[in-house]
XYZ file of C-alpha atoms in Angstrom:
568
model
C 42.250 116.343 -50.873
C 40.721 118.390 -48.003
C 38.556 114.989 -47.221
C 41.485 112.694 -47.369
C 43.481 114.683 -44.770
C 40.496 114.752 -42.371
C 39.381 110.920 -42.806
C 43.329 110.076 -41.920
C 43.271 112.492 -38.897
C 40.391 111.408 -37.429
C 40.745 107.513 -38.308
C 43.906 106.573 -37.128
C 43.626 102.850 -36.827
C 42.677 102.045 -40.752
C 46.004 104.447 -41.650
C 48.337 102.757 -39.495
C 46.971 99.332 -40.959
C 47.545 100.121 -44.165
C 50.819 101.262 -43.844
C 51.491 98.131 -41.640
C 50.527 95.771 -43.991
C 52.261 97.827 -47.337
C 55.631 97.590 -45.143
C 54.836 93.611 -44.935
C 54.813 93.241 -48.496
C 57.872 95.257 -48.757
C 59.567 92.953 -45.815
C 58.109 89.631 -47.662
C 59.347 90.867 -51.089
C 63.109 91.828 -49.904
C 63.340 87.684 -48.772
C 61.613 86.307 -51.762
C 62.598 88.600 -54.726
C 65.466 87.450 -57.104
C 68.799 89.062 -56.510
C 71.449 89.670 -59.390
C 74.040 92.141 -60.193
C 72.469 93.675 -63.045
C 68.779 93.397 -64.250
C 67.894 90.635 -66.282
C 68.686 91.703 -69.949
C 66.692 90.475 -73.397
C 68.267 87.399 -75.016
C 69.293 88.660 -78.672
C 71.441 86.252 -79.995
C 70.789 83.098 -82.081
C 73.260 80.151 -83.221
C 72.428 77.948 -86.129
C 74.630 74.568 -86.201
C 74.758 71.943 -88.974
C 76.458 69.121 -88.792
C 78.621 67.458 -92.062
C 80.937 64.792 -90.973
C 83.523 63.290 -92.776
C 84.308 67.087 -94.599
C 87.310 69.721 -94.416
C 86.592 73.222 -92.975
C 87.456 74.537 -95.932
C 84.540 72.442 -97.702
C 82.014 73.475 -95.372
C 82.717 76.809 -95.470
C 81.827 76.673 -98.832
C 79.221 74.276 -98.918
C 77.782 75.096 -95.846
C 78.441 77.896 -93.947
C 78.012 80.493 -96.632
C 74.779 79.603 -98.294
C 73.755 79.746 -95.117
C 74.944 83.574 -94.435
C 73.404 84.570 -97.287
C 69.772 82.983 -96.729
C 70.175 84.598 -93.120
C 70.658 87.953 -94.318
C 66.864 88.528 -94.799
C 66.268 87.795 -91.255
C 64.215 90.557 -89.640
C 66.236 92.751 -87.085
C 69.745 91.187 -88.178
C 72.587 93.616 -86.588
C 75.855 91.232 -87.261
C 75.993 87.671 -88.260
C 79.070 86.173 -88.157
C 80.647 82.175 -88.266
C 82.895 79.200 -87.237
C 83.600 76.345 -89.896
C 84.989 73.440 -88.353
C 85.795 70.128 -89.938
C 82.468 68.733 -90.074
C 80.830 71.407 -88.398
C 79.499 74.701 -88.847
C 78.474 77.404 -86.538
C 76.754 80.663 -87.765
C 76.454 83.715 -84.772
C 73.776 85.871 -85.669
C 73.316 88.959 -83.173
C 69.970 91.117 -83.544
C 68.949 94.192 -82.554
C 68.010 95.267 -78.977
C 64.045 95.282 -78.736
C 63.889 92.310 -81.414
C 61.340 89.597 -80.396
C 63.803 86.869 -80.001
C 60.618 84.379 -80.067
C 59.352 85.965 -84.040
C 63.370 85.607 -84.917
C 63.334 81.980 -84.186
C 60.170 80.928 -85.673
C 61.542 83.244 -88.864
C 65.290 81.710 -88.712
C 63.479 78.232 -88.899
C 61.841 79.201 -92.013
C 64.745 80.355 -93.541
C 66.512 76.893 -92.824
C 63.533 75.135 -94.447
C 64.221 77.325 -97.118
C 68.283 76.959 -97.729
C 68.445 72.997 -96.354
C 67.113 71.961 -100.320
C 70.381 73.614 -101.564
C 72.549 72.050 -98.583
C 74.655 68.410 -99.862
C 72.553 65.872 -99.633
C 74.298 64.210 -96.634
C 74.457 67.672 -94.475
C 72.329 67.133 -91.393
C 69.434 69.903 -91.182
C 70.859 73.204 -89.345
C 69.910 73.562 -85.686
C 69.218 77.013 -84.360
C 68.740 78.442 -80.668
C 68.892 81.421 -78.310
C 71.961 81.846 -76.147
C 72.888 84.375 -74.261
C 76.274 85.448 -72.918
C 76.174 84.755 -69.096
C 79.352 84.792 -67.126
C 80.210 81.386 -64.837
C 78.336 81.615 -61.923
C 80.929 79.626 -59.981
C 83.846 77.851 -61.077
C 84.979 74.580 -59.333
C 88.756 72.878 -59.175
C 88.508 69.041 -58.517
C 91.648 68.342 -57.521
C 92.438 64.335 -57.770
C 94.343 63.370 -54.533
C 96.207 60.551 -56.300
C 97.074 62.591 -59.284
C 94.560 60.431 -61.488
C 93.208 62.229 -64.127
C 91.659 59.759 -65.820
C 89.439 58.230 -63.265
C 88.782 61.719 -62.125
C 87.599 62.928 -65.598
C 85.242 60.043 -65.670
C 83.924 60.633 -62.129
C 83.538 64.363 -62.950
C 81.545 63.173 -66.724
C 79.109 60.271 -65.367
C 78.388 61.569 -62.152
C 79.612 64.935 -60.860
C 77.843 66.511 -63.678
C 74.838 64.922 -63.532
C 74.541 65.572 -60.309
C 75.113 70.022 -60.651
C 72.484 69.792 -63.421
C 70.152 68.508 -61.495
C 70.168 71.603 -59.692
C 67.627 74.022 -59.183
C 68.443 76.977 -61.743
C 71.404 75.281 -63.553
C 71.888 76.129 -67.150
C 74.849 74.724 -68.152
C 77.571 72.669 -66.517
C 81.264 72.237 -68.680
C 83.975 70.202 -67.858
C 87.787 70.757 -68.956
C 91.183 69.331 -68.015
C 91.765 66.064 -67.115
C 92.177 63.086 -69.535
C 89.991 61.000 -71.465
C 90.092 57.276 -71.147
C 90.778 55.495 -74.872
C 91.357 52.360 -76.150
C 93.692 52.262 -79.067
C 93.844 49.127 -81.392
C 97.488 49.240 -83.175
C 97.357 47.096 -85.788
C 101.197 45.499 -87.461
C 100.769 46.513 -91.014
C 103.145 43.563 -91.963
C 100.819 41.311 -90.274
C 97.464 43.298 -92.078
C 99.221 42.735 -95.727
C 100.298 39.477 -95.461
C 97.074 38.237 -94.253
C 95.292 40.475 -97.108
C 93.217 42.342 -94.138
C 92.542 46.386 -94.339
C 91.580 48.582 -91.540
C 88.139 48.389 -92.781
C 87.298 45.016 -92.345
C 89.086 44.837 -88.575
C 86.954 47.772 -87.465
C 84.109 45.893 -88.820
C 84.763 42.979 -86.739
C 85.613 45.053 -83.892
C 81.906 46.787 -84.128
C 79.988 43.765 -85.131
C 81.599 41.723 -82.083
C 80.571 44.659 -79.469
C 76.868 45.195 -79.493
C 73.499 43.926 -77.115
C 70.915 43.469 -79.295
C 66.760 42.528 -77.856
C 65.874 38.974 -78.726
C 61.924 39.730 -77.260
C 59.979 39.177 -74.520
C 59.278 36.273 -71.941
C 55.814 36.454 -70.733
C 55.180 34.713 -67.106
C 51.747 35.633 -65.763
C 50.984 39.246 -65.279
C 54.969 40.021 -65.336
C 56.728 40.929 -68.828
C 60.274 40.356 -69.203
C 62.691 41.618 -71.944
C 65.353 39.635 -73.062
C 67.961 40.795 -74.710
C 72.041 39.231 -75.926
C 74.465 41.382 -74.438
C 77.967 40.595 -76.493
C 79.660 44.114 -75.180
C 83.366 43.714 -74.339
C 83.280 44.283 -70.013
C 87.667 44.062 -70.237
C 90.404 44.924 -72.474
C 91.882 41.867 -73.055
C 88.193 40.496 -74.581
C 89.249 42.580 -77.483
C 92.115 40.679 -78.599
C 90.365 37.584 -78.079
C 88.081 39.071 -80.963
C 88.433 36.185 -83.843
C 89.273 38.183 -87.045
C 89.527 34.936 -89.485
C 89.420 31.255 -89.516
C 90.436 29.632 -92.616
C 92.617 26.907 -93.270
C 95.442 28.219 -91.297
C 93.179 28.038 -87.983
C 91.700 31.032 -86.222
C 93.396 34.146 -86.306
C 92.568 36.532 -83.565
C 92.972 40.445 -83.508
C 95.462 39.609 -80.353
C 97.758 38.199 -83.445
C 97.854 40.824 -85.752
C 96.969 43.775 -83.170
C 98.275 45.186 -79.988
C 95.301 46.607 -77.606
C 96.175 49.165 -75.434
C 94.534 51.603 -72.675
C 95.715 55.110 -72.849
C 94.037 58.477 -73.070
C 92.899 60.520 -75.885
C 95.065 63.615 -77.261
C 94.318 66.416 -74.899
C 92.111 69.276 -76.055
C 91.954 71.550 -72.586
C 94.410 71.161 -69.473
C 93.299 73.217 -66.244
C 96.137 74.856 -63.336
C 95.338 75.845 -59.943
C 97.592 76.272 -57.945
C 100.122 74.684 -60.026
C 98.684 71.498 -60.131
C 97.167 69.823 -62.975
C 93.085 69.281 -62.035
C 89.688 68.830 -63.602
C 87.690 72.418 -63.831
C 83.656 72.581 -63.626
C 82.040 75.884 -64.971
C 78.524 76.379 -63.895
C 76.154 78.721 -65.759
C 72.763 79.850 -64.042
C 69.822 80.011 -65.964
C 68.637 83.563 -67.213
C 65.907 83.613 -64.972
C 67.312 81.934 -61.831
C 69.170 83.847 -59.109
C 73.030 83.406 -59.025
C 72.808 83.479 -54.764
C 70.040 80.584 -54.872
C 72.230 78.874 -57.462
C 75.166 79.271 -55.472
C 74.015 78.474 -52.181
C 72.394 74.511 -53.895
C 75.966 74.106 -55.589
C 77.862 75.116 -52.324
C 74.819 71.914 -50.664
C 75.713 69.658 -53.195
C 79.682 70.057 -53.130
C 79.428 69.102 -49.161
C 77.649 65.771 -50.461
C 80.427 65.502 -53.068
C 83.207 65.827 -50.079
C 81.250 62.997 -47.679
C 81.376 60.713 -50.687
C 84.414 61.175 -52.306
C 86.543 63.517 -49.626
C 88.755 60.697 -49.546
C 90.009 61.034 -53.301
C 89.153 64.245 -54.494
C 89.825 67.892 -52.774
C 86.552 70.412 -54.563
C 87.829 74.172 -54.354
C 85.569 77.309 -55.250
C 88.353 79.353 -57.269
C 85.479 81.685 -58.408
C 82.242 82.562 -56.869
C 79.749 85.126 -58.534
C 76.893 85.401 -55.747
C 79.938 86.822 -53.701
C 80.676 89.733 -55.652
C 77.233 90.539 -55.871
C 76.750 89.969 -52.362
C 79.067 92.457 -51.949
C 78.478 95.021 -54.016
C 75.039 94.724 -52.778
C 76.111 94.918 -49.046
C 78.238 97.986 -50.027
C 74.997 99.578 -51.093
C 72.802 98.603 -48.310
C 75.431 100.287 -45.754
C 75.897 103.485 -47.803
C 71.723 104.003 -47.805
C 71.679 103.039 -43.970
C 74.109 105.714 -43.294
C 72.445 107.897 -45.411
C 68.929 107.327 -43.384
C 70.692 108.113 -40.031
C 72.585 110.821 -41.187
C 69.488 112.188 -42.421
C 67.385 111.552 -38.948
C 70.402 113.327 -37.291
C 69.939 116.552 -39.604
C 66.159 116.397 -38.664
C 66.258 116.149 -35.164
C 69.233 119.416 -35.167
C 66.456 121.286 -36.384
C 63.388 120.327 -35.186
C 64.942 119.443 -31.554
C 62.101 117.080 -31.052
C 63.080 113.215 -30.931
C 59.657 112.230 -31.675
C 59.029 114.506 -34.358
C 62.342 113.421 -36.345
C 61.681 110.133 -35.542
C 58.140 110.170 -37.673
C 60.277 111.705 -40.413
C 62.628 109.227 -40.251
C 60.636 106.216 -40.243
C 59.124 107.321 -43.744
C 62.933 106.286 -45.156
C 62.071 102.561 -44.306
C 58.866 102.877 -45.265
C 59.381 104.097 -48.955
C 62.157 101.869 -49.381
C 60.125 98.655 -48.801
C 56.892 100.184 -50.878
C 58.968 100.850 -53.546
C 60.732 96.980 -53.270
C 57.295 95.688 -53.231
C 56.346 97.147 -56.432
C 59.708 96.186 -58.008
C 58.187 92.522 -57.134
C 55.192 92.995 -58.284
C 56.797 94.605 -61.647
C 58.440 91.316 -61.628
C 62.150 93.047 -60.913
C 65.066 91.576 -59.097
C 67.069 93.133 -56.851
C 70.401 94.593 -58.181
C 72.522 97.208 -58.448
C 70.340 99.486 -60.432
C 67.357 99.000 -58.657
C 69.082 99.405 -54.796
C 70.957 102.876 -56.340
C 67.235 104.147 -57.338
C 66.433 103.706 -53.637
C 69.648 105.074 -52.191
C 68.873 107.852 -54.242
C 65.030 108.320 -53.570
C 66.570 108.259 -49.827
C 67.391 112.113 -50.775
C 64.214 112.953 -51.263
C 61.333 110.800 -49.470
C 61.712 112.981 -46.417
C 61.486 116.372 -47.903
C 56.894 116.468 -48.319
C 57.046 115.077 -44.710
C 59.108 117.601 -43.098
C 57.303 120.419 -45.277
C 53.937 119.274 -43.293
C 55.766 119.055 -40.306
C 57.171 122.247 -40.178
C 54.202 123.932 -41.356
C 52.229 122.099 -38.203
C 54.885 123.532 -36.304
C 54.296 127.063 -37.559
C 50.163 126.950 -37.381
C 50.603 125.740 -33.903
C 52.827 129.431 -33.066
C 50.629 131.299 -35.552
C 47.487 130.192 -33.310
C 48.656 130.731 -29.724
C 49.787 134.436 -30.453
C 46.505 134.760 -32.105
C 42.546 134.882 -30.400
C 41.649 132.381 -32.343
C 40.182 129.063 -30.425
C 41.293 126.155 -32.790
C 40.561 122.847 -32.339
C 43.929 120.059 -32.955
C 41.860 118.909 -35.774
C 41.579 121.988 -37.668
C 44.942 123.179 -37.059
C 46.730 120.152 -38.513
C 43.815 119.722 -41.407
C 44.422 123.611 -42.007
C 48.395 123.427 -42.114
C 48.361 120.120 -44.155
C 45.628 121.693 -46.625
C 48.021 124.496 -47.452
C 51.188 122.544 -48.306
C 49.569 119.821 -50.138
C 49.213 120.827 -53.508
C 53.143 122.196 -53.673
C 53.717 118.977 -52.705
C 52.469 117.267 -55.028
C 53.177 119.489 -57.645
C 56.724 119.041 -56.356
C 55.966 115.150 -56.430
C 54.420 115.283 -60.072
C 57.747 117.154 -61.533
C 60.123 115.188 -59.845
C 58.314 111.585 -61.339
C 57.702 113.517 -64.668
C 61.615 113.392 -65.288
C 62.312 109.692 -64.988
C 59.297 109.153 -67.183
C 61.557 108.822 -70.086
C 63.095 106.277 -69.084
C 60.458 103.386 -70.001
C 60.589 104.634 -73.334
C 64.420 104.132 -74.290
C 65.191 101.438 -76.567
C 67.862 99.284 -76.077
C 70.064 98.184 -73.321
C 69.879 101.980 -71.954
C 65.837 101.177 -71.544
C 66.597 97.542 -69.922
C 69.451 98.735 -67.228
C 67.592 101.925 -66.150
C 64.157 100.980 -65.858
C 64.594 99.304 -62.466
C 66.094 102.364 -61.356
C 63.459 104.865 -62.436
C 60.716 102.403 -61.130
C 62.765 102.386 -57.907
C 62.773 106.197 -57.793
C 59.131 107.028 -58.803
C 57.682 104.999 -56.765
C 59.755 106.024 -53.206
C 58.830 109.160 -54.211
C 55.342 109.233 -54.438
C 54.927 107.077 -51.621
C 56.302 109.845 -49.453
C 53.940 111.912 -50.845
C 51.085 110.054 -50.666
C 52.099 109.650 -46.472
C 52.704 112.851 -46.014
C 48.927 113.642 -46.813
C 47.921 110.173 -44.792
C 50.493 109.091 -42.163
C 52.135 112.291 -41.222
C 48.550 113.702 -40.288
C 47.818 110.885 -38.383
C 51.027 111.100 -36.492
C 51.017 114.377 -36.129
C 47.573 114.134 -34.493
C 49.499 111.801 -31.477
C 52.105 113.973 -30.942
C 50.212 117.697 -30.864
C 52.464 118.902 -27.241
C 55.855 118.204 -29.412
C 54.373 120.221 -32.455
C 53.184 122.923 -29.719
C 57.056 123.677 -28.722
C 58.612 126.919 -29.897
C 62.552 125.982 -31.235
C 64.602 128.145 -31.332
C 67.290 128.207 -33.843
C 70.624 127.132 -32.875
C 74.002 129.773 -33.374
C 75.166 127.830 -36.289
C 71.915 128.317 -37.857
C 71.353 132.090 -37.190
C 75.529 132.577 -38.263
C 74.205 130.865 -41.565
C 71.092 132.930 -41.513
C 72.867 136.435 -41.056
C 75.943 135.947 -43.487
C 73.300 134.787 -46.113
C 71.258 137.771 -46.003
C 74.671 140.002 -46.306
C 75.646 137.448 -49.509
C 71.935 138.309 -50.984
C 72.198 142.023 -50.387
C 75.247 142.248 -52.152
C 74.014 140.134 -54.968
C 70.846 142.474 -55.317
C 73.528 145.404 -55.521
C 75.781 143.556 -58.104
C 73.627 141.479 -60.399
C 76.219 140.876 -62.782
C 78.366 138.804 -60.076
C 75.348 136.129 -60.748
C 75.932 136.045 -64.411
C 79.421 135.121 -64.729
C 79.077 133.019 -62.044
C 76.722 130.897 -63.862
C 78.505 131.478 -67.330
C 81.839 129.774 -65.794
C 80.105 126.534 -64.414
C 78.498 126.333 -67.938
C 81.766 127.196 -69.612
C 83.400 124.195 -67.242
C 80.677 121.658 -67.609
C 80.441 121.900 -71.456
C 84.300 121.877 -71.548
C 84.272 118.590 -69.138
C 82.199 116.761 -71.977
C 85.552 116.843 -74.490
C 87.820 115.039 -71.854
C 85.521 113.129 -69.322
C 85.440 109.073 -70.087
C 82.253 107.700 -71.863
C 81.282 104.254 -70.931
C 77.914 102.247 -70.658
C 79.145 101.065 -67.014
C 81.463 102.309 -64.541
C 84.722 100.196 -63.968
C 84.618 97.384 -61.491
C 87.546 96.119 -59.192
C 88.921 92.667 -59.863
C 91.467 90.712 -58.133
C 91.801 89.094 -61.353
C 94.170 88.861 -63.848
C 93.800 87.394 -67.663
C 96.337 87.357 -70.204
C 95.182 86.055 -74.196
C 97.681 84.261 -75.968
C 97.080 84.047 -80.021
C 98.362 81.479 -81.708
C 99.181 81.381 -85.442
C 97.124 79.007 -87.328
């Protein structure tokens, strides 16, 4: 250790590099690294779908849905399963537990399909499964038609507005809702149908066989190769009751005789408010790995295309905007550590009442913070919540093996002008940072040893809090591992600041005096110390029977949301 100290203090240059170009990576990380309000958490859900048209709920429940369950219930690292049965579908939620490979569980839950799909009906499609995970919107979009059409606008916002979002950069998952759905209803007389002896059946028949394109093959023409194909699709509504139905010796008997054709909408399913106005909504889901502020910044791009094309007809409003609570919340965070740095610098420079002595201190704050955001990168973290409160609390410490060296310079420096002694700056700053080094890193060693833990829990404990106790371990011993390279160095630069006798100020000799009258007594009345220390434990085992227990502290929302249930 001896060796490092004296290689730092006598090469100056290669330390200051070093730490120049670990603070770049920090600086280059903080612009580049993903940023999220929590850390990304381990998908552990599955849904299996199969498809049965044409069948009750209640007949896929039993046909499908439970032989399903029950071949499901083998699955390795199954914590709740539970389902949906629709008419003609069914949807089984299976939920495993937290340190399950989610890859194995698929490849498994595939098997098990194989397995169960002999004993399915014979016309049930083959169950689909997939991982999902639940992911709040990322932003949520009212498009507001100007003209109050709701039809064109739900087509607009189906064939081109959506498109468009998922072609974004990080986009999972883009829904629409509200609106209506153009439909074309054929309303057939049932007189009519009986007296001609038609059903149903045999009109939709027409109706399908008349609209179709169908390829009638290829035209070759030198090296070019053209397809050809008959396109009978109907292009307008009243081609449909042209449609001839029959031709017999009455004449030709159209669907526009027996039918009326008519353009409406289909029965609504959702309907969207803002503001009191009916509107079309888009919800936009990130991807797991994709940063909600990258997301939201492309979406934010694209909607100011979306206004130059169609600003004339539709009005697009942000109602909801995720990147900007975690923009805060990370903000928030950012000033709270900042004032926690200067407040810091301003408690070092009241005692050492040297400004470039406190300032060295100081600038090890920065320093470890963008270190320890460096290896968060390389770790392959993001930057959240949990990982920016493992700095703001490293912040506490970082300084503390600096200022020990420091002071201790400070101290040799006395010790060796009241003495004979003929000391070199070398040896007096190699001698002082010999003799605090190994507390300090004992006091390094302990403090990492704690948060060690951590990478061991299971669960989502394990997955929220390692970010934090990488954040912390690694601010910490990069103070400690400056305070035996930098500090030296500095200290070497600065040796008539370090030769200065301070004096302590009257606040701190007040503090001084009326603790050594507090110890005395203590030393006379030992038992004072006991039930001092008896009542806090009394109180803080007490506190455990009333305080609130809860994976994550309460956030403020501005937000309110009522659920209505509705009897079947």
């Amino acid at each position: 250790m001896n060796k490092l100290i004296r290689f730092c203090i006598k090469h100056k240059i290669p330390v200051f590099m070093a730490v120049i170009a670990f603070v770049a990576i920090g600086i280059f990380s903080a612009f580049t690294m993903k940023m999220d309000f929590l850390p990304t958490l381990q998908k552990r859900k599955l849904l299996v779908a199969a498809e049965y048209e044409g069948i009750a709920a209640k007949e896929i429940k039993t046909l499908v849905t439970i032989p399903l369950e029950d071949a499901f219930g083998s699955l390795t690292g199954l914590k709740k399963i539970s389902s949906v049965s629709r008419d003609g579908l069914s949807l089984i939620s299976i939920e495993l537990h937290w340190g399950t490979d989610i890859d194995i569980a698929l490849v498994e839950c595939r098997e098990l399909i194989d397995t169960a799909y002999s004993i399915l009906p014979a016309r049930c499609n083959k169950p689909t499964v997939k991982a999902i995970e639940s992911i709040n919107e990322c932003l949520t979009i009212a498009m507001i038609p100007l003209d109050n059409d709701l039809k064109y606008g739900r087509y607009i916002a189906d064939y081109d507005i959506k498109p468009r979002f998922q072609r974004v950069k990080g986009v999972g998952l883009v829904s629409i809702s509200g609106g209506e759905k153009e439909q074309i209803e054929v309303r057939v007389s049932k007189d009519k149908l009986d007296s001609r002896q038609l059903t149903l059946e045999s009109i939709s028949n027409v109706i399908s066989s008349t609209n179709f394109e169908y390829p009638a093959g290829t035209i070759t023409e030198g090296e070019k190769k053209l397809s050809v194909k008959t396109s009978g699709l109907y292009t307008d509504i009243t081609q449909i009751g042209q449609t001839p139905v029959l031709y017999n010796e009455g004449g030709l008997l159209r669907l526009s005789d027996i039918a009326e054709v008519v353009d409406t909408v289909e029965e609504k399913e959702t309907f969207f408010l803002y503001q009191g106005k009916e509107c079309i909504k888009i919800g936009i889901k990130k991807k797991s790995d994709a940063s909600p502020l990258a997301v939201s910044k492309e979406i934010k791009n694209e909607i100011q295309n979306l206004k130059k094309l169609y600003g004339n007809y539709y009005s697009f409003e942000i109602i909801n905007d995720l990147s900007e609570q975690i923009k805060s919340s990370i903000v928030a965070l950012l000033i709270s550590a900042i004032i926690g740095c200067i407040a810091a610098s301003f408690v070092i420079y009241y005692f050492l009442k040297s400004l470039k002595l406190s300032s060295i201190i100081s600038t090890v704050i920065p320093i470890c913070s963008l270190v320890s955001i460096g290896i968060l990168n390389l770790s392959g973290k993001s930057i959240n919540v949990m990982s920016l409160s493992g700095l703001a609390i490293g912040l506490g410490m970082v300084i503390d093996c600096s200022a020990v060296v420091i002071e201790n310079v400070q101290k040799k420096y006395i010790s060796e002008s009241n003495s004979k002694n003929e000391l070199t700056d070398f040896e007096i700053i190699s001698s002082a940072v010999g003799e605090v080094a190994k507390s300090n890193i004992g006091s390094t060693i302990t403090t990492v040893i704690v948060f060690i833990p951590v990478f061991f829990l299971k669960g989502i404990l394990g997955e929220l809090f390692i970010d934090l106790a990488i954040a912390i371990i690694s601010s910490i011993i990069a103070s400690c591992v400056l305070s035996l390279t930098y500090i030296p160095a500095m200290c070497s630069l600065n040796t008539e600041s370090l030769k200065k006798n301070v004096n302590n100020s009257k606040l701190v000799n007040y503090l001084e005096t009326k603790y050594s009258l507090i110890l005395n007594q203590l030393f006379r009345k030992k038992w004072i110390v006991i039930v001092i220390i008896s009542t806090c434990v009394v109180v803080g085992v007490s506190s455990l029977f009333f305080i609130k227990f809860e994976l994550l502290p309460s956030l403020n929302s501005n937000t309110v949301i009522a659920d209505i249930s509705f009897p079947q």
